[in-house]
CSV table of C-alpha atoms in Angstrom, one decimal:
chain,number,residue,atom,x,y,z
I,1,MET,CA,0.0,0.0,0.0
I,2,ARG,CA,1.3,3.4,-0.9
I,3,GLU,CA,2.0,5.9,1.9
I,4,ALA,CA,0.1,9.1,1.9
I,5,ALA,CA,1.9,12.0,0.4
I,6,ALA,CA,3.7,14.1,3.1
I,7,MET,CA,2.1,17.3,4.0
I,8,PRO,CA,4.0,20.3,2.8
I,9,ASP,CA,5.7,22.2,5.6
I,10,GLN,CA,4.2,25.4,7.1
I,11,PRO,CA,6.6,27.9,5.3
I,12,ALA,CA,5.8,26.3,1.9
I,13,ARG,CA,2.1,26.6,2.6
I,14,GLU,CA,2.4,30.2,3.7
I,15,LEU,CA,4.4,31.0,0.6
I,16,GLN,CA,1.4,29.9,-1.4
I,17,ARG,CA,-0.7,32.6,0.2
I,18,PRO,CA,0.3,36.2,-0.5
I,19,THR,CA,0.8,38.3,2.5
I,20,PRO,CA,-1.5,41.3,3.2
I,21,GLY,CA,1.2,43.6,1.9
I,22,VAL,CA,1.6,41.6,-1.3
I,23,LEU,CA,-2.2,41.7,-1.8
I,24,LEU,CA,-2.3,45.4,-1.3
I,25,LEU,CA,0.5,45.9,-3.8
I,26,SER,CA,-1.1,43.6,-6.3
I,27,LEU,CA,-4.4,45.5,-5.9
I,28,LEU,CA,-2.6,48.8,-6.5
I,29,PHE,CA,-1.0,47.6,-9.7
I,30,VAL,CA,-4.1,45.8,-11.0
I,31,GLY,CA,-6.2,48.9,-10.3
I,32,ALA,CA,-3.7,51.3,-11.9
I,33,GLY,CA,-3.4,49.0,-14.9
I,34,ALA,CA,-7.1,48.8,-15.4
I,35,LEU,CA,-7.4,52.6,-15.3
I,36,HIS,CA,-5.1,52.7,-18.3
I,37,PHE,CA,-7.8,51.0,-20.3
I,38,VAL,CA,-10.8,52.7,-18.7
I,39,THR,CA,-9.4,56.3,-18.9
I,40,PRO,CA,-6.6,56.1,-21.4
I,41,ARG,CA,-6.6,59.8,-22.4
I,42,VAL,CA,-5.3,60.7,-18.9
I,43,PHE,CA,-2.4,58.4,-19.3
I,44,ASP,CA,-1.8,59.4,-23.0
I,45,SER,CA,-1.4,63.0,-21.8
I,46,ILE,CA,1.6,62.2,-19.6
I,47,VAL,CA,3.6,60.2,-22.1
I,48,PRO,CA,6.6,62.4,-22.9
I,49,GLY,CA,6.9,63.5,-26.6
I,50,TRP,CA,10.3,61.8,-26.9
I,51,VAL,CA,8.9,58.3,-26.3
I,52,PRO,CA,9.3,56.4,-29.7
I,53,LEU,CA,5.7,55.0,-29.6
I,54,PRO,CA,2.3,56.6,-30.0
I,55,ALA,CA,1.0,57.8,-26.6
I,56,ARG,CA,-1.9,55.4,-26.8
I,57,THR,CA,0.4,52.4,-27.5
I,58,ALA,CA,2.6,53.4,-24.5
I,59,THR,CA,-0.5,53.7,-22.3
I,60,LEU,CA,-1.8,50.3,-23.3
I,61,ILE,CA,1.5,48.6,-22.9
I,62,SER,CA,2.2,50.1,-19.5
I,63,GLY,CA,-1.4,49.3,-18.4
I,64,ALA,CA,-1.0,45.7,-19.5
I,65,ALA,CA,2.4,45.5,-17.7
I,66,GLU,CA,0.8,46.8,-14.5
I,67,LEU,CA,-2.1,44.3,-14.8
I,68,LEU,CA,0.2,41.3,-15.4
I,69,GLY,CA,2.7,42.4,-12.8
I,70,GLY,CA,0.0,42.9,-10.2
I,71,LEU,CA,-1.5,39.5,-10.9
I,72,GLY,CA,1.9,37.9,-11.1
I,73,LEU,CA,2.6,38.9,-7.5
I,74,LEU,CA,-0.3,36.6,-6.3
I,75,HIS,CA,1.3,33.3,-7.1
I,76,PRO,CA,4.7,32.2,-5.9
I,77,ALA,CA,5.7,30.7,-9.2
I,78,THR,CA,5.3,34.1,-11.0
I,79,ARG,CA,6.4,36.5,-8.2
I,80,PRO,CA,10.0,36.7,-9.3
I,81,ALA,CA,9.1,37.5,-12.9
I,82,ALA,CA,6.5,40.0,-11.7
I,83,ARG,CA,9.1,41.5,-9.4
I,84,TRP,CA,11.5,42.2,-12.3
I,85,GLY,CA,8.8,43.3,-14.7
I,86,LEU,CA,7.3,45.8,-12.2
I,87,LEU,CA,10.8,47.1,-11.4
I,88,ALA,CA,11.5,47.7,-15.1
I,89,LEU,CA,8.1,49.3,-15.5
I,90,LEU,CA,8.6,51.7,-12.6
I,91,LEU,CA,12.0,52.7,-14.0
I,92,ALA,CA,10.4,53.2,-17.5
I,93,VAL,CA,7.6,55.4,-16.2
I,94,LEU,CA,9.9,57.6,-14.0
I,95,PRO,CA,10.5,60.1,-16.9
I,96,ALA,CA,6.8,60.6,-17.3
I,97,ASN,CA,6.5,61.3,-13.6
I,98,VAL,CA,9.3,63.8,-13.8
I,99,ASN,CA,7.8,65.3,-16.9
I,100,MET,CA,4.5,65.8,-15.0
I,101,ALA,CA,6.3,67.5,-12.1
I,102,GLN,CA,8.1,69.8,-14.5
I,103,HIS,CA,4.9,70.8,-16.2
I,104,PRO,CA,2.1,70.7,-13.6
I,105,GLN,CA,0.0,73.3,-15.4
I,106,GLN,CA,-0.6,70.8,-18.2
I,107,PHE,CA,-2.1,68.3,-15.8
I,108,GLY,CA,-4.1,70.6,-13.6
I,109,LEU,CA,-2.4,69.3,-10.5
I,110,PRO,CA,-0.4,71.3,-7.9
I,111,GLY,CA,3.3,71.2,-8.7
I,112,TRP,CA,4.3,70.5,-5.1
I,113,ALA,CA,2.2,67.3,-5.1
I,114,LEU,CA,3.8,66.1,-8.3
I,115,TRP,CA,7.3,66.7,-6.9
I,116,ALA,CA,6.4,65.2,-3.5
I,117,ARG,CA,5.3,61.9,-5.1
I,118,LEU,CA,8.7,61.4,-6.9
I,119,PRO,CA,10.4,60.2,-3.7
I,120,LEU,CA,7.6,57.6,-3.3
I,121,GLN,CA,8.9,55.9,-6.5
I,122,PRO,CA,11.9,54.3,-4.7
I,123,LEU,CA,9.6,53.2,-1.8
I,124,LEU,CA,7.3,51.5,-4.3
I,125,MET,CA,10.3,49.8,-5.9
I,126,TRP,CA,11.4,48.6,-2.5
I,127,ALA,CA,7.9,47.2,-1.9
I,128,VAL,CA,7.9,45.4,-5.2
I,129,TRP,CA,11.4,44.0,-4.5
I,130,ARG,CA,10.2,42.6,-1.2
I,131,ALA,CA,6.9,41.3,-2.6
I,132,GLY,CA,8.7,39.5,-5.4
I,133,ARG,CA,10.9,37.4,-3.2
I,134,THR,CA,10.6,33.7,-3.5
I,135,HIS,CA,10.6,33.4,0.4
I,136,GLN,CA,8.3,35.7,2.4
I,137,HIS,CA,9.5,36.7,5.8
I,138,PRO,CA,7.2,38.2,8.5
């Protein structure tokens, strides 16, 4: 008679379930990615003119990347790829965020708020780095 398969150990089981922080980060990226498709004109307007793609194409690509990255954080097998993809995306959109801060009048937002959000970019990258690890630590 065959022996029953051994139960996976606790850390492996916990790795299967995303932490609350990973869930929140996933929700942030999935939500932002969805907005690229729901309200693309807003995102089209922040694509710098030097980007070698039509603004709508850049908007849809970045939205899809946010959706895929956010969803990728939910499963341990895809977390590492999601980590690298989201880090690359955050680096790629940084020039658009700087462009917004430099020209706040074009976006109808206070310049101080656009400048204040730039230091949040490294914090978001750190959160993505941690969320994309193969082993979650408390």
